[in-house]
Tab-separated table of N, CA, C and O in Angstrom:
chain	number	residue	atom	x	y	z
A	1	UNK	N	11.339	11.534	-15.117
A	1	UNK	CA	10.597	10.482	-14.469
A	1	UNK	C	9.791	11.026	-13.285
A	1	UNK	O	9.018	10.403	-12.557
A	2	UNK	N	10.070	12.078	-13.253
A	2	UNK	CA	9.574	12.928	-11.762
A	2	UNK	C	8.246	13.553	-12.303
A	2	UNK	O	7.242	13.204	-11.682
A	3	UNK	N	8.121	14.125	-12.999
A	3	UNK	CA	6.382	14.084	-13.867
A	3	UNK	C	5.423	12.760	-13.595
A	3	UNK	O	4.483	12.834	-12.804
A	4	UNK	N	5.674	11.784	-14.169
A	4	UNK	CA	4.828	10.881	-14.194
A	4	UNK	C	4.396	10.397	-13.003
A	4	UNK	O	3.203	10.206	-12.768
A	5	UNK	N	5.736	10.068	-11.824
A	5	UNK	CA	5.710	9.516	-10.511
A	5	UNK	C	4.461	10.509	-9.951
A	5	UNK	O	3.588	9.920	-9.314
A	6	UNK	N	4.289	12.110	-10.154
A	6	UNK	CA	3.779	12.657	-9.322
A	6	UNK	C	2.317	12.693	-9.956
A	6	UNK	O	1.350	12.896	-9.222
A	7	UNK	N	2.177	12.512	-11.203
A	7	UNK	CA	1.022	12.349	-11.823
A	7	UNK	C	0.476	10.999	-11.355
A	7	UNK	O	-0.430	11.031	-10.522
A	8	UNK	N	0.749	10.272	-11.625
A	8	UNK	CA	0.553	8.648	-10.984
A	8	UNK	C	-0.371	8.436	-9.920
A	8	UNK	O	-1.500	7.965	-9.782
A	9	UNK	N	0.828	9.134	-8.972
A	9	UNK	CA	0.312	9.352	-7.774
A	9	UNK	C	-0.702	9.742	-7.255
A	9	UNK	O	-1.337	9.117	-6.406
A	10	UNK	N	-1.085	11.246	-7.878
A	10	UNK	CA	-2.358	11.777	-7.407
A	10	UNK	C	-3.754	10.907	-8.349
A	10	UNK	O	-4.947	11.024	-8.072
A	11	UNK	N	-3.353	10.322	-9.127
A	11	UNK	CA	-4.223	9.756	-10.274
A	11	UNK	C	-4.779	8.324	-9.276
A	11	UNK	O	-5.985	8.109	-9.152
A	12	UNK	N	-3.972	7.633	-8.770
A	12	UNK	CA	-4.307	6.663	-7.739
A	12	UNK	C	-4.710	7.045	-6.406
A	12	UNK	O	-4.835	6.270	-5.457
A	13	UNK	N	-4.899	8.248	-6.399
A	13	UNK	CA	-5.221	8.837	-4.780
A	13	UNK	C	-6.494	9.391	-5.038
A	13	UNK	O	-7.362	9.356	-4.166
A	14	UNK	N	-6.755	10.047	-6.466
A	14	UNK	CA	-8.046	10.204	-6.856
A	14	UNK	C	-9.068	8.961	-7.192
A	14	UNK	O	-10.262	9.226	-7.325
A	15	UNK	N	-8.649	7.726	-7.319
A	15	UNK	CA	-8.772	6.564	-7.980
A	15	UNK	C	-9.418	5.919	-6.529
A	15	UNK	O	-10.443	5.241	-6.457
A	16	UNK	N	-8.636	6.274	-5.529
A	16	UNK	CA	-8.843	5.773	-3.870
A	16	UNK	C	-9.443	6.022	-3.177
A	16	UNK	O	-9.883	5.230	-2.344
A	17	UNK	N	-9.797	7.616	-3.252
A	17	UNK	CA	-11.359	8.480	-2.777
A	17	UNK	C	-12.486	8.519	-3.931
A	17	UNK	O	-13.388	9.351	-4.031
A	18	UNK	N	-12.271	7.628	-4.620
A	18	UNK	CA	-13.849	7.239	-5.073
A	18	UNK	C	-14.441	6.285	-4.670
A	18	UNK	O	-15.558	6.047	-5.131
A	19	UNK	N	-13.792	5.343	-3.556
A	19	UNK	CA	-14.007	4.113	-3.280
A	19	UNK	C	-14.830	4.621	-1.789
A	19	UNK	O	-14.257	5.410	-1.038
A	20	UNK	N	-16.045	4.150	-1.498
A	20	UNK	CA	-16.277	4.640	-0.149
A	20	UNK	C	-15.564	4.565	1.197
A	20	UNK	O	-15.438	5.495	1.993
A	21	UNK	N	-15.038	3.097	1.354
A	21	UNK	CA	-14.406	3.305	2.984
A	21	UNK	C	-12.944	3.991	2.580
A	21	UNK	O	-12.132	4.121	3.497
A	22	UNK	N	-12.620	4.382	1.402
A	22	UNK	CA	-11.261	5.105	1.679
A	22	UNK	C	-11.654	6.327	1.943
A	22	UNK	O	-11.310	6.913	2.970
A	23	UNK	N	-12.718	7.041	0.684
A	23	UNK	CA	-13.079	8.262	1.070
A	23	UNK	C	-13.651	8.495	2.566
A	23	UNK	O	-13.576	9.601	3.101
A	24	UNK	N	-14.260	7.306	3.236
A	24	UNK	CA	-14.573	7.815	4.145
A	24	UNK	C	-13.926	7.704	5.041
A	24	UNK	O	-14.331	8.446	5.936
A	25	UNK	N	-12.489	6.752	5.510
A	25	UNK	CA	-11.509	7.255	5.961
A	25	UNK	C	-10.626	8.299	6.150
A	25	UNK	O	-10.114	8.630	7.220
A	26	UNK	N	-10.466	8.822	5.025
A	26	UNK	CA	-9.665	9.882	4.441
A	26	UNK	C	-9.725	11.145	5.194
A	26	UNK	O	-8.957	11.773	5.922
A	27	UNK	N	-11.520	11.354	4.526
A	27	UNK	CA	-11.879	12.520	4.540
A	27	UNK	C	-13.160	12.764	5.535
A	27	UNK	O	-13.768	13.830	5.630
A	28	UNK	N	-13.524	11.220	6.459
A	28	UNK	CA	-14.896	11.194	7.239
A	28	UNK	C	-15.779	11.137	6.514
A	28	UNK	O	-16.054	9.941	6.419
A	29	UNK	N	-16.341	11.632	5.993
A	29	UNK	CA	-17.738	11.437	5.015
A	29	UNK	C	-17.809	10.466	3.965
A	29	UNK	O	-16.844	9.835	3.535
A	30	UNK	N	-19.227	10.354	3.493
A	30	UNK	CA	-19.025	9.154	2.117
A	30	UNK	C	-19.493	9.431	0.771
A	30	UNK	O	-20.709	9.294	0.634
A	31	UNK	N	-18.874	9.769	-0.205
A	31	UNK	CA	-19.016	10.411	-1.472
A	31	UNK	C	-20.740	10.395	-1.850
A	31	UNK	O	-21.573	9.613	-1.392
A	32	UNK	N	-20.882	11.113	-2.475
A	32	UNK	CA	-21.883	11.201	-3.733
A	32	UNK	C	-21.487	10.382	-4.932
A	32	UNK	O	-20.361	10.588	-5.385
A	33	UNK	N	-22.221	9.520	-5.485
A	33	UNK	CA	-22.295	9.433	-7.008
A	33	UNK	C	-21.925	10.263	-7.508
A	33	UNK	O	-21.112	9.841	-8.330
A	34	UNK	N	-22.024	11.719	-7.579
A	34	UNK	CA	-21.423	12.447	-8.698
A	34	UNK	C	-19.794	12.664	-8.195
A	34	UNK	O	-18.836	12.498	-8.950
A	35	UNK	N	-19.708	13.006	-6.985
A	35	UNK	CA	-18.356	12.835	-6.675
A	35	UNK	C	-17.574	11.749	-6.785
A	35	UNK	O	-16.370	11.836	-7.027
A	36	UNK	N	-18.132	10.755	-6.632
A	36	UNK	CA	-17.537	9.095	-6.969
A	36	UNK	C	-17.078	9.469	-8.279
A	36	UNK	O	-15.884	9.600	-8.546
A	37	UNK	N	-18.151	9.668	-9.214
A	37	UNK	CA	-17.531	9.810	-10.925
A	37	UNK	C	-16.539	10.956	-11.205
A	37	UNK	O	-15.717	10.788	-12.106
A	38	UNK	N	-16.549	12.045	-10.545
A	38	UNK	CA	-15.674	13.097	-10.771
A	38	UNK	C	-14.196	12.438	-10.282
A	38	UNK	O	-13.248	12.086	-10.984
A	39	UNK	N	-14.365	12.400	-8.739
A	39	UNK	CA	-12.684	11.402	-8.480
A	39	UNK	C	-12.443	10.373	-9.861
A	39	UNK	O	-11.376	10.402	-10.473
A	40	UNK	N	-13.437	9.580	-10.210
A	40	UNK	CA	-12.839	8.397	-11.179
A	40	UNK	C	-12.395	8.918	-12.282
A	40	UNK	O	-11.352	8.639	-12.874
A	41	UNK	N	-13.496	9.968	-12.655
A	41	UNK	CA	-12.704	10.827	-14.037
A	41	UNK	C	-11.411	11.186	-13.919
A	41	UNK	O	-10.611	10.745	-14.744
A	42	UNK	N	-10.960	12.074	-12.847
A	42	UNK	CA	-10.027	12.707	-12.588
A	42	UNK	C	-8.917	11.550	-12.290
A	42	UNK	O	-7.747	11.667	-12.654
A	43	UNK	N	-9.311	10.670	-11.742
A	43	UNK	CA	-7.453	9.713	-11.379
A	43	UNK	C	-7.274	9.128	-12.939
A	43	UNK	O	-6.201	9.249	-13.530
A	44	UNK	N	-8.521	8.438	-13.581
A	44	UNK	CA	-8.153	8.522	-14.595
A	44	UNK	C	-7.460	8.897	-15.776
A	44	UNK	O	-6.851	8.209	-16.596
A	45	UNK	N	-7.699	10.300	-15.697
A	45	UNK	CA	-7.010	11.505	-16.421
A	45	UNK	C	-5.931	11.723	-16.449
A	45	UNK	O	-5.280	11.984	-17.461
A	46	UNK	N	-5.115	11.587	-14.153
A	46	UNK	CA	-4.199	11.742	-14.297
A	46	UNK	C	-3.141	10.957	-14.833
A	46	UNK	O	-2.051	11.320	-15.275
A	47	UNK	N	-3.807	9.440	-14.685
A	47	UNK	CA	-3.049	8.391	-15.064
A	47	UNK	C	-2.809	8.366	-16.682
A	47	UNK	O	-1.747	8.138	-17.262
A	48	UNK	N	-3.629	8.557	-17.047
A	48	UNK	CA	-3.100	8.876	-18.792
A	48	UNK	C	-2.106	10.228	-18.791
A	48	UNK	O	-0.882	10.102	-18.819
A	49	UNK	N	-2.674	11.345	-18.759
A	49	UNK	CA	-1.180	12.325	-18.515
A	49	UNK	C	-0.001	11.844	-18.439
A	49	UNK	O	0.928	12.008	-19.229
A	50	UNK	N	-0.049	10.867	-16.884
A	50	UNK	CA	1.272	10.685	-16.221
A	50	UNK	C	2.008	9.620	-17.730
A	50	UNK	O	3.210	9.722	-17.973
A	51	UNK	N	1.109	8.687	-18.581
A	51	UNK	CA	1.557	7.881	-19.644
A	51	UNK	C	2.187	9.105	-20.877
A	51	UNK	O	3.296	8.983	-21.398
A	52	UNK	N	1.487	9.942	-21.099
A	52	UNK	CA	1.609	10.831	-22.137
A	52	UNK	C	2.781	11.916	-21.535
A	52	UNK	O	3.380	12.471	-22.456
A	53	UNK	N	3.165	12.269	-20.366
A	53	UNK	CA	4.440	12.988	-19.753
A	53	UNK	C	5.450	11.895	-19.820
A	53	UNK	O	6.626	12.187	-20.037
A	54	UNK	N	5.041	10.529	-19.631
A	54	UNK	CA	6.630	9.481	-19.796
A	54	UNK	C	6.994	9.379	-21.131
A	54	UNK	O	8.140	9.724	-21.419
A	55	UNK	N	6.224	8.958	-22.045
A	55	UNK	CA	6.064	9.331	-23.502
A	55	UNK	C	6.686	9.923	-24.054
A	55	UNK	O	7.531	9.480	-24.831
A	56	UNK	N	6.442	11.290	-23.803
A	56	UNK	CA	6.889	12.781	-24.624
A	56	UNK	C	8.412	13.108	-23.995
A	56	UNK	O	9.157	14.011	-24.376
A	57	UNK	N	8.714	11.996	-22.779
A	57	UNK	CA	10.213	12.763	-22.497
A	57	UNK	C	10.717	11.293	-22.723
A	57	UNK	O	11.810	11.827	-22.536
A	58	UNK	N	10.850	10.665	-22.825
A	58	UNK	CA	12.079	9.211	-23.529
A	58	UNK	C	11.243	8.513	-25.053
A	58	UNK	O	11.888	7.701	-25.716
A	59	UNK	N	10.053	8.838	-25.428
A	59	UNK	CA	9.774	8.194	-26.587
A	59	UNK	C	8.782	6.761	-26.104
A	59	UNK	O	8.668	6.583	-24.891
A	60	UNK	N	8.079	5.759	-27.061
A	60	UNK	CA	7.103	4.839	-26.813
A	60	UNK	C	8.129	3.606	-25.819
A	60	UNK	O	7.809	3.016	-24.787
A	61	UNK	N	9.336	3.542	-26.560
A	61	UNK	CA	10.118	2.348	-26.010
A	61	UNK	C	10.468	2.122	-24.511
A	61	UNK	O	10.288	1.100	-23.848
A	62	UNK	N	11.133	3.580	-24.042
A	62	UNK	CA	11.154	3.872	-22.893
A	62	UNK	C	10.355	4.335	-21.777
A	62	UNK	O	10.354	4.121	-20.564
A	63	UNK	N	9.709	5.005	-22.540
A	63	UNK	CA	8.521	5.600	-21.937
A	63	UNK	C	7.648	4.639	-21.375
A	63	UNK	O	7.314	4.667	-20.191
A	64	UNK	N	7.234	3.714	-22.262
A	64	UNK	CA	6.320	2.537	-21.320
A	64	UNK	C	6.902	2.153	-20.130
A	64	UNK	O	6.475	2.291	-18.984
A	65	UNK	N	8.016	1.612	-20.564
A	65	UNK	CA	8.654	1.332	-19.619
A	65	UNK	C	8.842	2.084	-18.110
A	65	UNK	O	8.802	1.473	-17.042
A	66	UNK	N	9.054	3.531	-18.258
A	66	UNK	CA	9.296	4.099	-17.144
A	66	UNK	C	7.936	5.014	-16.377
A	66	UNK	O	7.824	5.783	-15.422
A	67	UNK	N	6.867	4.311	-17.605
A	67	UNK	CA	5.477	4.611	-16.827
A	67	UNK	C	4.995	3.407	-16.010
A	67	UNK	O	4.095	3.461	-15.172
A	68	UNK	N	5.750	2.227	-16.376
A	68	UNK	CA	5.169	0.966	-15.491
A	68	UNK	C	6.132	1.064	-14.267
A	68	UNK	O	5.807	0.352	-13.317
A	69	UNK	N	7.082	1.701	-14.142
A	69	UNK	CA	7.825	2.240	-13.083
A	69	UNK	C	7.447	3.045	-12.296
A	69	UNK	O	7.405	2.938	-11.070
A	70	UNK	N	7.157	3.879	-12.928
A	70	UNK	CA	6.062	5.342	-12.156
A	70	UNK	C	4.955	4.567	-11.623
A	70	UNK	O	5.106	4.148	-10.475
A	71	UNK	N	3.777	4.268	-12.279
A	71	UNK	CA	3.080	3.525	-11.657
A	71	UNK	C	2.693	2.021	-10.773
A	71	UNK	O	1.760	1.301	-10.419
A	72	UNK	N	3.951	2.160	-10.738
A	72	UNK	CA	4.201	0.404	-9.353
A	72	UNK	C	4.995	1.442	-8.075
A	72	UNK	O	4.762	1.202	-6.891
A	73	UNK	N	5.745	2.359	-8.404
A	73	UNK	CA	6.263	3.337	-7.601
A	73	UNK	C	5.393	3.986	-6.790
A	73	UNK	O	5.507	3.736	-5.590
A	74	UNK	N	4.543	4.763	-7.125
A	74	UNK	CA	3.430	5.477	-6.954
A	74	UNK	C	2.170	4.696	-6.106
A	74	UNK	O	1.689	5.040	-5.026
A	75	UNK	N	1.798	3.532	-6.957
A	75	UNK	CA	1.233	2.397	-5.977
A	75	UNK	C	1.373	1.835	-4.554
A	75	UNK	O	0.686	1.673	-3.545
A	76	UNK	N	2.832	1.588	-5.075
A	76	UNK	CA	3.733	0.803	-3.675
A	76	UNK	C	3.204	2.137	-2.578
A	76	UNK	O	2.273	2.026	-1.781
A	77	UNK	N	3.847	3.086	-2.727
A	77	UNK	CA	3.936	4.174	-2.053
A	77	UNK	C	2.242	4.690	-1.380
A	77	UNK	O	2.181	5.086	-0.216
A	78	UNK	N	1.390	4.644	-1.965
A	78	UNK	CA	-0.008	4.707	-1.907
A	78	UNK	C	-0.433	3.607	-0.590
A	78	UNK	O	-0.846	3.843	0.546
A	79	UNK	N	-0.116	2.273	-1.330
A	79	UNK	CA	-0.453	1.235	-0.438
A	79	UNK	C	0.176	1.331	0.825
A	79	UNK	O	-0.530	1.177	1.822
A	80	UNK	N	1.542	1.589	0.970
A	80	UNK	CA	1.886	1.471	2.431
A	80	UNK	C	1.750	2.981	3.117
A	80	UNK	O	2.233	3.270	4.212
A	81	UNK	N	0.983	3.907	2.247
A	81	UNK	CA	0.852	5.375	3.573
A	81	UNK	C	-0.527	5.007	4.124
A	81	UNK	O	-0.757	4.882	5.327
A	82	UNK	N	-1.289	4.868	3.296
A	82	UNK	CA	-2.486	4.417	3.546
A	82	UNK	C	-2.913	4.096	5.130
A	82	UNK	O	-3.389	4.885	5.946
A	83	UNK	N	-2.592	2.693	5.299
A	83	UNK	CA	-2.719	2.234	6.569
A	83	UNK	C	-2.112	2.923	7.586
A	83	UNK	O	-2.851	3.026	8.564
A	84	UNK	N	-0.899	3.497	7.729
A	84	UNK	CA	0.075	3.872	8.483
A	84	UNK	C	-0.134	5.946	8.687
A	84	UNK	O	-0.080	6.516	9.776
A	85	UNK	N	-0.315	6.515	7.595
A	85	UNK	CA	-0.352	7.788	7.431
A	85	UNK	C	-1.093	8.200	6.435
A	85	UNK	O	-0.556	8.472	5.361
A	86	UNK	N	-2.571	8.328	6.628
A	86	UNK	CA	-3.426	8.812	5.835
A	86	UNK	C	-3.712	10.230	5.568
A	86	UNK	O	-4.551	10.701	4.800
A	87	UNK	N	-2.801	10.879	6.397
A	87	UNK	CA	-2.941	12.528	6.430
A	87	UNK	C	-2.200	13.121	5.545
A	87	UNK	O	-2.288	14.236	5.030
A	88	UNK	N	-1.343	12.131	5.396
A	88	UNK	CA	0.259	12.039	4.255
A	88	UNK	C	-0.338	11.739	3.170
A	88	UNK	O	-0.405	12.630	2.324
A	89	UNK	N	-0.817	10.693	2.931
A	89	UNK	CA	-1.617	10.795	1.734
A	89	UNK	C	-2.122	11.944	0.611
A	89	UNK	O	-1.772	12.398	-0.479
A	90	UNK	N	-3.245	12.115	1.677
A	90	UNK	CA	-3.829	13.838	0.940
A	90	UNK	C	-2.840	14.853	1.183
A	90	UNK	O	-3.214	15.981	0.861
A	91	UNK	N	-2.167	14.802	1.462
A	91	UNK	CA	-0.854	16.231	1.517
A	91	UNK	C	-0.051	15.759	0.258
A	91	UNK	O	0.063	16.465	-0.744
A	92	UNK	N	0.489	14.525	0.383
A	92	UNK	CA	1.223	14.078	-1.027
A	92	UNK	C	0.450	14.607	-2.465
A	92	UNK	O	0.777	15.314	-3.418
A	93	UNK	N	-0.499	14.012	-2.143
A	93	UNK	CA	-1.539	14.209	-3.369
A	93	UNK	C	-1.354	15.422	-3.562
A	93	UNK	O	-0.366	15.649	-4.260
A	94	UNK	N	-1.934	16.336	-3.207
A	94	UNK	CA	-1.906	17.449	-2.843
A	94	UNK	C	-0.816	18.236	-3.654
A	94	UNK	O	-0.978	18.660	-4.798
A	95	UNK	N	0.178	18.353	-2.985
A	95	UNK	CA	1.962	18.895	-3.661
A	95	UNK	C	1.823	18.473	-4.880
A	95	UNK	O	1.756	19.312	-5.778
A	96	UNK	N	1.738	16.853	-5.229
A	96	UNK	CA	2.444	16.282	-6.492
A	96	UNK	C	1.370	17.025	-7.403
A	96	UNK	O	1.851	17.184	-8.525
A	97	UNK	N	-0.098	17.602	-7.286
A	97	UNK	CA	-0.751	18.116	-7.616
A	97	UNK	C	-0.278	19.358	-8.355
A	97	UNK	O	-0.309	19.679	-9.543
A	98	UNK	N	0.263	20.070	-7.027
A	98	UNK	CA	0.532	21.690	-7.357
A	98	UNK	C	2.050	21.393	-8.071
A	98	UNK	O	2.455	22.022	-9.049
A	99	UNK	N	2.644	20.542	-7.535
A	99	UNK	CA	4.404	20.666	-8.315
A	99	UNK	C	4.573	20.465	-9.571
A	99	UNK	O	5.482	20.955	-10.240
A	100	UNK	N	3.361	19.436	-10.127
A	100	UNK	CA	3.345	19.139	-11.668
A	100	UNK	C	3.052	19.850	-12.508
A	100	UNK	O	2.800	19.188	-13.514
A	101	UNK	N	2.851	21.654	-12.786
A	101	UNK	CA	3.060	21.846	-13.672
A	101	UNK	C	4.223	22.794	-13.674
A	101	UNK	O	4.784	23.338	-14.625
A	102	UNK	N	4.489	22.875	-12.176
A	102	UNK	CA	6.353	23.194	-12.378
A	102	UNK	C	7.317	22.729	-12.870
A	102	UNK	O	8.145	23.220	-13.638
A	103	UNK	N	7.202	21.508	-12.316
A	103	UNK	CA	8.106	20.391	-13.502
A	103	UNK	C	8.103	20.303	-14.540
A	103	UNK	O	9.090	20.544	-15.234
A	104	UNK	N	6.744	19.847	-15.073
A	104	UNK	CA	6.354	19.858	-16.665
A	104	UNK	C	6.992	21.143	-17.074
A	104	UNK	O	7.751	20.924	-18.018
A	105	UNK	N	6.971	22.706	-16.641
A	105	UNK	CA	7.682	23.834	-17.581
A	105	UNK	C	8.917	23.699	-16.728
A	105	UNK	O	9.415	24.825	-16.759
A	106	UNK	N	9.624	22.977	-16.034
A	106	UNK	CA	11.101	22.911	-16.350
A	106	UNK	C	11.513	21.945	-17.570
A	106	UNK	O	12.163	22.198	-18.585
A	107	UNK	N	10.947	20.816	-17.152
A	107	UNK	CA	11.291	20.631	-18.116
A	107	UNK	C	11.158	20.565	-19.670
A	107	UNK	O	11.963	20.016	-20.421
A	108	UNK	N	10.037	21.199	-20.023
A	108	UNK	CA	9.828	21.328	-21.197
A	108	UNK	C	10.697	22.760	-21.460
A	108	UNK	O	10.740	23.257	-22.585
């Protein structure tokens, strides 16, 4: 379940700096169009992954299930750093970034 949560995560954080006043909170500046579409591609992406990593480790039955977990988890968590710790944010992102394909070859 630790795959998906961290996929999720960065997939909604990429999803969040395509939006202008987050990106420009975030990070000070305010995206490009092409950067707008690259973040959207990319949270996108991760968010399917993070469906296709819950998937491949409990099966369709469970797996949905513990991707609508991952992703209300991941959310929740998004929504309340946000306001409070936005530096945390991009550092989270960040890790769950680099840790996911450690995980993925443990546990595969």
């Amino acid at each position: 379940m630790l795959l998906p949560v961290l996929l999720s995560y960065s997939g909604f954080t990429a999803l969040c700096l395509s939006m202008d006043r987050h990106h420009r909170d975030l990070l000070a500046r305010t995206p490009t169009a092409r950067v707008r579409r690259l973040l959207q591609l990319c949270g996108w992406s991760l968010l399917g992954l993070s469906l296709a990593a819950a998937v491949l480790a409990t099966g369709w039955s469970l797996g949905l299930v513990q991707w609508c977990a991952a992703l209300m988890a991941s959310a929740l968590l998004l929504v309340w750093l946000l306001p409070y710790r936005p530096r945390l944010v991009m550092l989270m992102a960040a890790l769950g970034l680099l840790f996911s394909p450690l995980v993925a070859l443990a546990l595969g």
